[in-house]
CSV table of C-alpha atoms in Angstrom, one decimal:
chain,number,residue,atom,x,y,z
A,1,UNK,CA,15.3,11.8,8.7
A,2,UNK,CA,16.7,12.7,4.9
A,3,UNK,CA,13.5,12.1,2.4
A,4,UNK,CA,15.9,9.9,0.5
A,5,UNK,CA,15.5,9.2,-3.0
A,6,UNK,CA,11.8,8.2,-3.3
A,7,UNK,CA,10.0,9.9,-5.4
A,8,UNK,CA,7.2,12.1,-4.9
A,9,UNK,CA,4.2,11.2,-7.1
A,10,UNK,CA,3.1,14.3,-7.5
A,11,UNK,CA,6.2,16.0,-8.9
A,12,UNK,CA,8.2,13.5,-10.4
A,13,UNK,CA,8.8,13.1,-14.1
A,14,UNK,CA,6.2,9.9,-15.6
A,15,UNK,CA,9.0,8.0,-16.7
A,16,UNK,CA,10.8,7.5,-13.4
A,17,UNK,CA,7.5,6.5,-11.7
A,18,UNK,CA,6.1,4.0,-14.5
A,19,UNK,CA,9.9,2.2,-13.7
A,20,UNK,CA,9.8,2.0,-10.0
A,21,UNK,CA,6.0,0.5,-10.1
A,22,UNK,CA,7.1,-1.6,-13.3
A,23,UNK,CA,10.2,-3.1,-12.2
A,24,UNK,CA,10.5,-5.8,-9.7
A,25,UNK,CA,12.5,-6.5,-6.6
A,26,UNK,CA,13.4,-9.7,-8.6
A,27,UNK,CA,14.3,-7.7,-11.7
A,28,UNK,CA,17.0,-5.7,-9.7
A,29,UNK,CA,18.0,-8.6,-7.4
A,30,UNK,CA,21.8,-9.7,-6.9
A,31,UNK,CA,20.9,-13.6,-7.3
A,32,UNK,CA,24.6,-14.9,-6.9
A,33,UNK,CA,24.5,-15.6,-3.3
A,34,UNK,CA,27.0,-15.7,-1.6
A,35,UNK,CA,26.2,-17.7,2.6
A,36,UNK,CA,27.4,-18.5,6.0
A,37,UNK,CA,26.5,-20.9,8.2
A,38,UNK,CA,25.8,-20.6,11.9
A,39,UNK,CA,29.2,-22.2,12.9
A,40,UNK,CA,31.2,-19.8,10.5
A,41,UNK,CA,33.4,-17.4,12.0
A,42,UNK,CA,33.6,-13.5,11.7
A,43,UNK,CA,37.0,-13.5,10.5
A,44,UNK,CA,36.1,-16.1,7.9
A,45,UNK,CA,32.7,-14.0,7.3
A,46,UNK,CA,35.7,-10.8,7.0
A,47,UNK,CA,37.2,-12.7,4.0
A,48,UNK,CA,34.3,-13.6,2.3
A,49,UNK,CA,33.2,-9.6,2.2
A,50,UNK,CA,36.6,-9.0,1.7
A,51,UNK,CA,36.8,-11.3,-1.3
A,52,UNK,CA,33.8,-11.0,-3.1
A,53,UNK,CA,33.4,-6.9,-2.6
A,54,UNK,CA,30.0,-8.1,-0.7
A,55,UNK,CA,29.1,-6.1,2.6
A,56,UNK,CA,26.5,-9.2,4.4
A,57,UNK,CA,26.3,-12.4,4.4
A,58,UNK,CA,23.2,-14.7,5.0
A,59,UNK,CA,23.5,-17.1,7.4
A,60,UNK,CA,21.3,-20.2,6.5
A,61,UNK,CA,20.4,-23.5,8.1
A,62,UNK,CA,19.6,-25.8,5.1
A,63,UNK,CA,17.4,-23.7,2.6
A,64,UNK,CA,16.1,-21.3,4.9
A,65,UNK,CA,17.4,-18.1,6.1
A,66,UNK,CA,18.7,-17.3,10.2
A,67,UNK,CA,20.1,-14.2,10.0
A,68,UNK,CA,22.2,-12.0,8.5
A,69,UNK,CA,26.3,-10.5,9.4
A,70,UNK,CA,26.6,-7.6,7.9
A,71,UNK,CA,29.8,-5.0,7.2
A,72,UNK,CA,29.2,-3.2,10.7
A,73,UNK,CA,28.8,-6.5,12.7
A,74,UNK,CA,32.2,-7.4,11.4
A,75,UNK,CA,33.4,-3.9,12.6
A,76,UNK,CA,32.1,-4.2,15.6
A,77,UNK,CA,33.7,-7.2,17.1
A,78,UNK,CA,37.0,-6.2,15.0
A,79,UNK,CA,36.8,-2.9,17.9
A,80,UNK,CA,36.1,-5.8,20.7
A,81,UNK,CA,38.3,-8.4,19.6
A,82,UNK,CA,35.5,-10.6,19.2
A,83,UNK,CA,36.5,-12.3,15.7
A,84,UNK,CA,36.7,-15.5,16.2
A,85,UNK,CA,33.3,-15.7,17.1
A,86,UNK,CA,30.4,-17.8,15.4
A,87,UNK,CA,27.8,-16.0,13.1
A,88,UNK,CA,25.5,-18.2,15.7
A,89,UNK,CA,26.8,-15.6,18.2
A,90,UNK,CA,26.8,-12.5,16.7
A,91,UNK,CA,24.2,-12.3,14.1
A,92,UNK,CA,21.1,-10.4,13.3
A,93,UNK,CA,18.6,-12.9,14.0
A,94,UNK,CA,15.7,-10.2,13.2
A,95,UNK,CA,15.7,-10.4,9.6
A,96,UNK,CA,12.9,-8.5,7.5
A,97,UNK,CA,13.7,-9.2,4.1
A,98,UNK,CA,11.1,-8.6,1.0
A,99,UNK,CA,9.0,-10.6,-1.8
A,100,UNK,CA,10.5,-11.1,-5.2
A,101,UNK,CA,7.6,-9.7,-6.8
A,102,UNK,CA,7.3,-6.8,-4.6
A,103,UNK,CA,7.9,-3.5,-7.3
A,104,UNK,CA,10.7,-1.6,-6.4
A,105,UNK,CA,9.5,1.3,-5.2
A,106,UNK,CA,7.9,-1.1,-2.0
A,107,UNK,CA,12.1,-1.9,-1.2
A,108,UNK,CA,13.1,1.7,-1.6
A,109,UNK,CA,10.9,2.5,0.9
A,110,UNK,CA,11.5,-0.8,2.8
A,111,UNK,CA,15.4,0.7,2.7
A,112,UNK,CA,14.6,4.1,4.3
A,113,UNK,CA,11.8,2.5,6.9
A,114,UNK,CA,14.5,0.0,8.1
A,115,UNK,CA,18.1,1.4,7.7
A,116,UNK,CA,19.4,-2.0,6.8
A,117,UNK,CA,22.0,-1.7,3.7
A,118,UNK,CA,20.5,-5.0,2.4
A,119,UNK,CA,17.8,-7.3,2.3
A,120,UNK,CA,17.6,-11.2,1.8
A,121,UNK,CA,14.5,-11.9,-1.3
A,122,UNK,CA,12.4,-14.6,-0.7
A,123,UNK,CA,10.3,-16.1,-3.2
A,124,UNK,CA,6.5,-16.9,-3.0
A,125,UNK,CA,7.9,-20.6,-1.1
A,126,UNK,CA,10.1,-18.4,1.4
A,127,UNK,CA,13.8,-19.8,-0.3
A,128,UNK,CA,16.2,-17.1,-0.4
A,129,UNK,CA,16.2,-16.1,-4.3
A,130,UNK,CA,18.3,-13.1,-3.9
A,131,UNK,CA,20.3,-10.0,-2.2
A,132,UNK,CA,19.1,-6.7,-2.5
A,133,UNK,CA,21.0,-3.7,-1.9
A,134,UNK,CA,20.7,0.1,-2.7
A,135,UNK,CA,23.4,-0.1,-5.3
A,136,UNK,CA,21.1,-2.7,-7.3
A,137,UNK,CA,18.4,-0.6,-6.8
A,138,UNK,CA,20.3,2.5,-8.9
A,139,UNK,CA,22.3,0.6,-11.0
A,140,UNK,CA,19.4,-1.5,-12.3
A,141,UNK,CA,17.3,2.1,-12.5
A,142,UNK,CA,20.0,4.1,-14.0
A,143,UNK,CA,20.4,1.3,-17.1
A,144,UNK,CA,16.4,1.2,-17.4
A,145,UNK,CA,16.2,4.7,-17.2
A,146,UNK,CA,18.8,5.0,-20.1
A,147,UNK,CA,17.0,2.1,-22.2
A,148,UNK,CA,13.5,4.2,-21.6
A,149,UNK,CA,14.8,8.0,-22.4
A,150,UNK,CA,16.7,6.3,-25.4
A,151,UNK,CA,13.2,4.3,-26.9
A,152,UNK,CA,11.4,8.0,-26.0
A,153,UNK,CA,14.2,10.2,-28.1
A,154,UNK,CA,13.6,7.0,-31.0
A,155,UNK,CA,9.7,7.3,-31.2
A,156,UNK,CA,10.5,11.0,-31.3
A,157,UNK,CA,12.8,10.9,-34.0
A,158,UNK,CA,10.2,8.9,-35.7
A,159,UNK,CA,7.2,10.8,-35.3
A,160,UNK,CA,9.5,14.6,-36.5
A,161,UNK,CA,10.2,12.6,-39.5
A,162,UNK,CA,6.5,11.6,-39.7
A,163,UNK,CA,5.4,15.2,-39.3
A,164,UNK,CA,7.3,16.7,-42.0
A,165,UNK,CA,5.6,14.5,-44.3
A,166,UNK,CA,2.2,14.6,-43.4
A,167,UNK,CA,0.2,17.6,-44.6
A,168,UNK,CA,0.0,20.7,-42.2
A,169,UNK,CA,-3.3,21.1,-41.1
A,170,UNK,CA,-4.1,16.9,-40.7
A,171,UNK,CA,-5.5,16.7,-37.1
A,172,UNK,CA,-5.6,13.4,-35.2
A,173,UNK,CA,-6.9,14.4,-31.8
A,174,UNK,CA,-9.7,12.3,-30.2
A,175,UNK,CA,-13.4,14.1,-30.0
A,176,UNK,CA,-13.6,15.8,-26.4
A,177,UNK,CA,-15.5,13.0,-24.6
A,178,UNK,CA,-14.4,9.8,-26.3
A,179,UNK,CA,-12.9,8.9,-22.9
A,180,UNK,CA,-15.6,9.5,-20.9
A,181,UNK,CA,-17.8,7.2,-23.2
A,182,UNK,CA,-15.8,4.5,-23.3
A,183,UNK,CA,-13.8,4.9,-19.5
A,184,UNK,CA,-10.5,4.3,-21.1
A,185,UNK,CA,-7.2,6.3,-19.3
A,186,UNK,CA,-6.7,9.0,-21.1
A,187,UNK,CA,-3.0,9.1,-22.6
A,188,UNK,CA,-0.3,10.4,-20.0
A,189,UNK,CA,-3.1,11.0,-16.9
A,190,UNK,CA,-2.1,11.3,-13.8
A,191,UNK,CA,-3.4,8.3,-11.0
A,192,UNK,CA,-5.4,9.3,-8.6
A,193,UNK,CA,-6.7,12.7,-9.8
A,194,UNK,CA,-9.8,13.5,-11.6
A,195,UNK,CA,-9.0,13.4,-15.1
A,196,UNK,CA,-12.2,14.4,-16.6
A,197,UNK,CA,-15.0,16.6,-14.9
A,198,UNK,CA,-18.1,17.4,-15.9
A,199,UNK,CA,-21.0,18.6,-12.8
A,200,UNK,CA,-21.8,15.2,-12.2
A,201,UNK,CA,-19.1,12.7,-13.5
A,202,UNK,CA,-15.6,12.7,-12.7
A,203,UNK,CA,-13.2,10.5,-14.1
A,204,UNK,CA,-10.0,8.9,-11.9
A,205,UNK,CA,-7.0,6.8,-13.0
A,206,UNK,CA,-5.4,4.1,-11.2
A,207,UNK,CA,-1.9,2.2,-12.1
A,208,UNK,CA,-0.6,-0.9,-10.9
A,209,UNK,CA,0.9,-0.9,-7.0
A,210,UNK,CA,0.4,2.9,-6.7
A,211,UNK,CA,-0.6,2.3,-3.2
A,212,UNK,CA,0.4,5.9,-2.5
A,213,UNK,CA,-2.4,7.0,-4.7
A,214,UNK,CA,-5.2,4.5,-4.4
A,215,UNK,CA,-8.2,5.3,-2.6
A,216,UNK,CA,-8.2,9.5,-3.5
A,217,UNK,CA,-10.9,8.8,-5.7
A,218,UNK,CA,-13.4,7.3,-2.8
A,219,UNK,CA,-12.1,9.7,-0.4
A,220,UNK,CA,-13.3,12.7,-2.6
A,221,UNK,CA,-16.2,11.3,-4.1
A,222,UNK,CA,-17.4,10.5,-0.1
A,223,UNK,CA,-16.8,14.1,0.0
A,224,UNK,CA,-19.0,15.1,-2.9
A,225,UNK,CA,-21.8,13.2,-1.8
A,226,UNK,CA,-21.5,14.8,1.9
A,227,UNK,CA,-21.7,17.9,0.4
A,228,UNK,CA,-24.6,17.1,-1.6
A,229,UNK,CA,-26.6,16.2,1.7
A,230,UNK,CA,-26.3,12.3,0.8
A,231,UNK,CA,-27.5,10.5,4.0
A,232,UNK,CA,-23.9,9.5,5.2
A,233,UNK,CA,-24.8,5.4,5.5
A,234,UNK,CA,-25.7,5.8,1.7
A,235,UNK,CA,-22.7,8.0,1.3
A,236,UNK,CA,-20.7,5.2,2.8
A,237,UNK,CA,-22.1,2.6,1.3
A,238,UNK,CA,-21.1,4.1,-2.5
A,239,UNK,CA,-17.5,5.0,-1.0
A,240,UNK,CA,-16.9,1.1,0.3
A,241,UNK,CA,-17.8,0.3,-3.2
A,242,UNK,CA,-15.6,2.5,-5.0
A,243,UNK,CA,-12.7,1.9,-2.7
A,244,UNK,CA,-13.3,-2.2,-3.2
A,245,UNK,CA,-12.9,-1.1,-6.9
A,246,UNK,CA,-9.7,1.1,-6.7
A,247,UNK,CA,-8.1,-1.1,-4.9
A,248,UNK,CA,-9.0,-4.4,-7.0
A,249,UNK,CA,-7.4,-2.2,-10.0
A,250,UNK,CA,-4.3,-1.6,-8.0
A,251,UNK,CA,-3.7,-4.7,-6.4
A,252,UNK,CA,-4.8,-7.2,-9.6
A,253,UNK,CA,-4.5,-4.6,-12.6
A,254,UNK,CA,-2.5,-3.1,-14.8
A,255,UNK,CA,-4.3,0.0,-14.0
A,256,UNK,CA,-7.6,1.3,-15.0
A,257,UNK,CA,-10.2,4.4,-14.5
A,258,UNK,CA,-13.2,4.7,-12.2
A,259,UNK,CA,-16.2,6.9,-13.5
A,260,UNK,CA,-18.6,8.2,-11.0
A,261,UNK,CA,-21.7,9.2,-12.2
A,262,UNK,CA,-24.0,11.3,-9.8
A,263,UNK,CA,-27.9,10.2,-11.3
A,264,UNK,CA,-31.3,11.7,-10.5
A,265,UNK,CA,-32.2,9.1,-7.8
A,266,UNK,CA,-28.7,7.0,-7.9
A,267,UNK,CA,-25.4,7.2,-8.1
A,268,UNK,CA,-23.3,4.7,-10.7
A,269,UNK,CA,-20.0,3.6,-10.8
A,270,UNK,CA,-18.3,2.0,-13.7
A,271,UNK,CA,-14.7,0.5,-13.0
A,272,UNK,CA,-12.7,-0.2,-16.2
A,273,UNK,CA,-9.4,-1.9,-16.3
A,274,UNK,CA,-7.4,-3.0,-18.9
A,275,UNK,CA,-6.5,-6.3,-18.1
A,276,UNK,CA,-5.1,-9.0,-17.3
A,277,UNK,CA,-8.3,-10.0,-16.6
A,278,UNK,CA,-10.1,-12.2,-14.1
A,279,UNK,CA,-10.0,-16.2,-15.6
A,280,UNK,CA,-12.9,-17.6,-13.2
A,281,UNK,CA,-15.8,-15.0,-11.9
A,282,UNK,CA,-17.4,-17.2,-10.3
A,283,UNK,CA,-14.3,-17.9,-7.8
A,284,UNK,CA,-13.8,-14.0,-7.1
A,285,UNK,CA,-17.2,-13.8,-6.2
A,286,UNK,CA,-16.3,-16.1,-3.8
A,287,UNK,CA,-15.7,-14.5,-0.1
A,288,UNK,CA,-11.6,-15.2,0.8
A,289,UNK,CA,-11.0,-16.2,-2.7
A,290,UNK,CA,-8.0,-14.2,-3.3
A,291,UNK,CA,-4.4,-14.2,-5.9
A,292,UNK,CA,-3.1,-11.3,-3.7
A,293,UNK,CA,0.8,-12.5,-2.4
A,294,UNK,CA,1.7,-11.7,1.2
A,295,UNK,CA,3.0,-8.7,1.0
A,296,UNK,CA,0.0,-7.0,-0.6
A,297,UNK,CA,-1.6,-8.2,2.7
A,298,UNK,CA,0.9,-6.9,4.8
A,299,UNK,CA,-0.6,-3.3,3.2
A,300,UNK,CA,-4.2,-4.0,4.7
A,301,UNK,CA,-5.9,-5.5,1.5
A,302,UNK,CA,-6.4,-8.5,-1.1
A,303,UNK,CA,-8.2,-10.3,1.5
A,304,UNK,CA,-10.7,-12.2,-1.3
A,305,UNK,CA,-13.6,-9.7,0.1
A,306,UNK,CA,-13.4,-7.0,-2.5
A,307,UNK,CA,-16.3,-7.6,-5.1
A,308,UNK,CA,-18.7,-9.7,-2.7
A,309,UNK,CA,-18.3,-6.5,-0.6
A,310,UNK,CA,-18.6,-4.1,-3.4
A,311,UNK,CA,-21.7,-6.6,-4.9
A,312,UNK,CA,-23.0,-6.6,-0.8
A,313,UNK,CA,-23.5,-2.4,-0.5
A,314,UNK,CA,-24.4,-2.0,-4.3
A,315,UNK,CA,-28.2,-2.0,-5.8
A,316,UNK,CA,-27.0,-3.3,-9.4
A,317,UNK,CA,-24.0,-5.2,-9.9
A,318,UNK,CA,-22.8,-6.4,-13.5
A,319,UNK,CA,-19.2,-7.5,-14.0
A,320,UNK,CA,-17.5,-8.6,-17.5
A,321,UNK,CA,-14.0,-9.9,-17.5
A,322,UNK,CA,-11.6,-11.0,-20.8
A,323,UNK,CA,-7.9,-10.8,-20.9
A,324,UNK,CA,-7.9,-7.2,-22.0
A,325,UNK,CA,-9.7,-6.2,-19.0
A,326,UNK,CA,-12.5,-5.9,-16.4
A,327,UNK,CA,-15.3,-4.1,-16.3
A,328,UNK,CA,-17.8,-3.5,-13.1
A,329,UNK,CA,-20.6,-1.6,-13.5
A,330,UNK,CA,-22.8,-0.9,-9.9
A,331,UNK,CA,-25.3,1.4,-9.3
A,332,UNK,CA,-26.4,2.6,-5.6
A,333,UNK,CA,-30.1,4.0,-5.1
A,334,UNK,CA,-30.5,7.3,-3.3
A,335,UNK,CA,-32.9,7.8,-0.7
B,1,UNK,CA,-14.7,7.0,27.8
B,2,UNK,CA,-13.2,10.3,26.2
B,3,UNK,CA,-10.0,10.4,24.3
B,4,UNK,CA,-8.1,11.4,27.1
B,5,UNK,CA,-8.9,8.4,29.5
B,6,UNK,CA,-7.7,6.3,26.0
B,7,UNK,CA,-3.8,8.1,26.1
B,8,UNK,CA,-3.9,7.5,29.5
B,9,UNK,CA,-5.0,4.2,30.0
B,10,UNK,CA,-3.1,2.7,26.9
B,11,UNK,CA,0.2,5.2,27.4
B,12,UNK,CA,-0.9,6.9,24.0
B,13,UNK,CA,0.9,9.6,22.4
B,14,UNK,CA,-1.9,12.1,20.3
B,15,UNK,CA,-0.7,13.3,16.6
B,16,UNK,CA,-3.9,14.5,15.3
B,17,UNK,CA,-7.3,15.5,17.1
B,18,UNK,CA,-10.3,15.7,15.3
B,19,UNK,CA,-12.9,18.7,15.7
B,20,UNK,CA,-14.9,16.6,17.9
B,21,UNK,CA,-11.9,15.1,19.8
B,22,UNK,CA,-12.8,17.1,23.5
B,23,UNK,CA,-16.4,16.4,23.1
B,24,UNK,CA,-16.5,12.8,22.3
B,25,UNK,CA,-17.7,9.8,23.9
B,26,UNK,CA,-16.1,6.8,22.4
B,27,UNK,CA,-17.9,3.3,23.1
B,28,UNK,CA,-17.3,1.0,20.2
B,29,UNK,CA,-14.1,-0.2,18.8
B,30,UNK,CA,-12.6,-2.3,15.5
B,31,UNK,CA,-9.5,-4.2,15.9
B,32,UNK,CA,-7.8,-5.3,12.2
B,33,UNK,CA,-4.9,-5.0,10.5
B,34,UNK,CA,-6.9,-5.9,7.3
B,35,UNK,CA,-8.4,-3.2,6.0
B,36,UNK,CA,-10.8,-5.3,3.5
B,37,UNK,CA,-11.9,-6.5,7.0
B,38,UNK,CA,-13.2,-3.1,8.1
B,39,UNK,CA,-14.6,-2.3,4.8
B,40,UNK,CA,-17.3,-5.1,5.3
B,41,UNK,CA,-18.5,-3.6,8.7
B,42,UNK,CA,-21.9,-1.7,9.3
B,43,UNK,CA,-19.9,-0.3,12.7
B,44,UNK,CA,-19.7,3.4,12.5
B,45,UNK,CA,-18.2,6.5,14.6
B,46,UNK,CA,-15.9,3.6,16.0
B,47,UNK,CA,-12.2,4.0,17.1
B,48,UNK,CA,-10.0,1.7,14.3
B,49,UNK,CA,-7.5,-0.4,16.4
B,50,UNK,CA,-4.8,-1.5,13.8
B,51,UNK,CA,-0.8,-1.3,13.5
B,52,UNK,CA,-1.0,-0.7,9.7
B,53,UNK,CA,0.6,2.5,9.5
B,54,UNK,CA,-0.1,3.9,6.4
B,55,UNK,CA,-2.4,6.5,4.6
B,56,UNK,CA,-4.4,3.1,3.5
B,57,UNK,CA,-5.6,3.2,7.2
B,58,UNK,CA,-6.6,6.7,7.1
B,59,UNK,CA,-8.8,6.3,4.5
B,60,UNK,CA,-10.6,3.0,5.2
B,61,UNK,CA,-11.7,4.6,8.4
B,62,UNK,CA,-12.8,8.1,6.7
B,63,UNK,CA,-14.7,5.6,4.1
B,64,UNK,CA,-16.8,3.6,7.1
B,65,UNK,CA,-17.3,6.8,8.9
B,66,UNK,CA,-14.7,6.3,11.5
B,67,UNK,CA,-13.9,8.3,14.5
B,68,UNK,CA,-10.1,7.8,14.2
B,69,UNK,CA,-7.1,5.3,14.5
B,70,UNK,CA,-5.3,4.1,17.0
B,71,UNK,CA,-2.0,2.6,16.4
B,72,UNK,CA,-0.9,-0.3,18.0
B,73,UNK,CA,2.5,-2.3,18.7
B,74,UNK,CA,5.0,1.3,19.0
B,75,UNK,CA,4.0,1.7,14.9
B,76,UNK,CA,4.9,5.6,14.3
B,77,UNK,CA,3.0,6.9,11.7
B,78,UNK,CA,4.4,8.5,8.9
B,79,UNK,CA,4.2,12.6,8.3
B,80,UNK,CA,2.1,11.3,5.0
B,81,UNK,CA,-0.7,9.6,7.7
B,82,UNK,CA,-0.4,12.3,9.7
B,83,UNK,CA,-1.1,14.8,7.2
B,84,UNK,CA,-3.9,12.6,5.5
B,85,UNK,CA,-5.8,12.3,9.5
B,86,UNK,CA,-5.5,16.1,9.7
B,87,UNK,CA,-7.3,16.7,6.0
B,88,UNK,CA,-9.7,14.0,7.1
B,89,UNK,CA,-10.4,15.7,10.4
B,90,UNK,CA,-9.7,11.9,12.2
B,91,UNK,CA,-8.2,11.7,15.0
B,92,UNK,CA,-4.9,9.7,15.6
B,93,UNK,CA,-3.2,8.2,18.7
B,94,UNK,CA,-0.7,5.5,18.6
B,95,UNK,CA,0.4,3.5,21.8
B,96,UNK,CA,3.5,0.9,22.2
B,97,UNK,CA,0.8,-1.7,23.8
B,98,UNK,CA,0.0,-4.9,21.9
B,99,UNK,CA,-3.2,-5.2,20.1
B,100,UNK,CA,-4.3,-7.6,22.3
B,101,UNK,CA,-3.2,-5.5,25.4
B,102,UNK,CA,-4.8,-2.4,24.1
B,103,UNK,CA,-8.0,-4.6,23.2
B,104,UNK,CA,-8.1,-5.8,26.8
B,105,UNK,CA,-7.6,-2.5,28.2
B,106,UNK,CA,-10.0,-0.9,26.4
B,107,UNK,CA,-12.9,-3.7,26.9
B,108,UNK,CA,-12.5,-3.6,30.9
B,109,UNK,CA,-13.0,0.0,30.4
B,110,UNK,CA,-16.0,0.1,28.8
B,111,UNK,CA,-17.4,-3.1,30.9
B,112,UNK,CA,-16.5,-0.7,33.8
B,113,UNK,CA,-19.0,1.8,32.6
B,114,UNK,CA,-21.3,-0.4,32.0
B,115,UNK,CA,-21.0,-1.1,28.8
B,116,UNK,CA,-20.7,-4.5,26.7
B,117,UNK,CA,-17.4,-4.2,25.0
């Protein structure tokens, strides 16, 4: 199989990535839809692709979806003389179709996995919202991309004509450290990696829906403490915590940093995010409390178990929350 | 059982084999396609049933200490899973049985031997 056009994380340019995680499949969506019902023919189906430059149709049965007639359907019976029959008849009645607030990158790979040429959008009460097809997909991307390269080329216009009047030798870099202190991202990291190493901290970043990513950070730090001769139930029990962690910043955050801290006789984690923030505590303390939509739980997590787990394997557990962000601080004993 | 009485018994196919993949004797199991499930487990050295095929599942069952997965329902797992089992040194089998087939399966077997599944 061709790779396609996804992006590899690891190579590709910033920009691209931050749009694929950022924009939604409802952001890219065709919304004017255009149906069939079960009793409409192929050769009326024909017309309608014909007429509106559309190549599938939805076929629904009051709000909710059935199936779908696409281009090569049509074909198909063209080749066996089977026009006149229903959509009933012919149809794909398997439809998979995706979430509107899935990120875009989810229905480019959801395109590749599936071979389909489009797929019906549901929203969060399973109506059909929308169409999606690959030519959305890059039309939508190539416009954003142009709007993002053209605010990049403006802030550097700015800052050249900043630079020539600002004195020489002015320096405005951040002390070596400051992120460490404070656990902020550093500008322009990359997720997933360590960003800051000293013997025995190391720093990772997460973003938003980079399920790609998420959980390199517990899988190497498991690794470290293996090394290290960490009895492996103690070893496990600090990588469940800070996979609960990563995960909570990529499923409910804008993105965040994880810093690991290897102690004397413990070993500390302190998750910073920056935000939305969590409104009630209390509640996602709660086992099975959980904001997560469907298809975040299609991908094995955002079950509601995430910090009562992470609080259940941890010595110390302190969590702070306001709209700019989360903070969990947890500390596991050794030996 | 061994791994090879698994692929036979459940019609698996073997993509990755970990170091310990001749020697081992395999007698507890997880079923879940929720990984936040796993994660809450004391379970280790256990075979992860699931038909989440993604890295995701790779990871959650190098995290919990894991034998390997076993992928259910004819899921293929993609070259990034395979690579991420191989790194891990998990081992990874998938078979086109159900979960619930494969669960059965697999219980009868171990009740066979004696052992409370």
């Amino acid at each position: 199989m061709t790779p396609g056009f996804v992006l590899d994380p690891d190579t590709a340019p910033g920009v691209a990535l931050e749009l694929l995680y950022s924009l939604k499949v409802r952001d890219v969506m065709t919304t004017k839809l255009i149906c069939g019902k079960r009793s409409t023919t192929l050769r009326q189906l024909r017309d309608t692709m014909r007429d509106n430059d559309i190549t599938g149709v939805p076929i629904m049965e009051r709000d909710r979806i059935v199936g779908m007639v696409s281009m090569e359907d049509i074909l198909r019976a063209m080749e066996e003389g089977r026009l006149d029959c229903t959509a009933e008849e012919c149809m794909t009645r398997s439809v998979i179709s995706l979430a509107d607030d899935m990120p875009v990158n989810f229905a480019i790979s959801y395109l590749e996995k599936h071979g389909f040429g489009r797929f019906p959008v549901l929203n969060r009460d399973g109506d059909l919202v929308g169409i999606l097809t690959s030519r959305d997909i890059l039309t939508h991307l190539l416009v954003a991309l142009n709007r993002e390269l053209e605010r990049i080329e403006a802030k550097d216009r700015e800052a050249r004509a900043g630079s020539t009047a600002a004195t020489a030798n002015q320096s405005t870099a951040a002390p070596t450290g400051a992120n460490a202190a404070t656990g902020a991202a550093p500008e322009g990291a990359t997720p997933g990696t360590i960003t800051q190493s000293t013997e025995r901290t190391r720093i990772f970043t997460t973003r938003k829906f980079d399920f790609e990513r998420a959980g390199r950070a517990s899988t190497e730090i498991k690794r470290i403490l293996t090394e290290r001769g960490v009895d492996p139930r103690t070893a496990r029990r600090v990588a469940v915590a800070s996979y609960e962690l990563e995960m909570n910043q990529v499923v409910h955050s804008v993105g965040g940093t994880l810093r690991f801290s290897l102690l004397d006789d413990g070993v500390e984690i302190l998750a910073v995010d920056r935000g939305p923030g969590i409104p009630d505590i209390e509640a996602a303390l709660t086992e099975g409390w959980s904001t997560a939509t469907e298809w975040i739980r299609s991908l094995g997590f955002g079950a509601g178990m995430g910090l009562t787990n992470t609080r259940r394997v941890s010595d110390e557990f302190e969590i702070s929350s306001n709209p700019d962000g989360t903070s969990v601080r947890v500390r596991i004993n050794l030996g | 059982m061994n791994y090879n009485r698994i692929l036979e018994l459940l019609d698996a196919r073997l993509h990755v084999s970990c170091k310990t993949y001749e020697t081992a004797d395999i007698n507890n199991f997880v079923a879940s396609d929720l990984m936040s499930d796993v994660l809450v487990l004391e379970d280790m050295e256990f075979l992860l049933i699931t038909s989440l095929a993604s890295e995701q599942a790779v990871r959650t069952a190098d995290i919990v200490g894991a034998r390997g997965i076993l992928l259910v329902n004819s899921k293929v797992p993609p070259a990034g899973m395979i690579d991420l089992a191989e790194s891990l040194n998990k081992t990874l089998i998938s078979t086109p049985k159900r979960m619930f087939v494969a669960c059965a399966l697999l219980g009868r077997e171990l009740a066979s031997e004696g052992r409370e599944p």
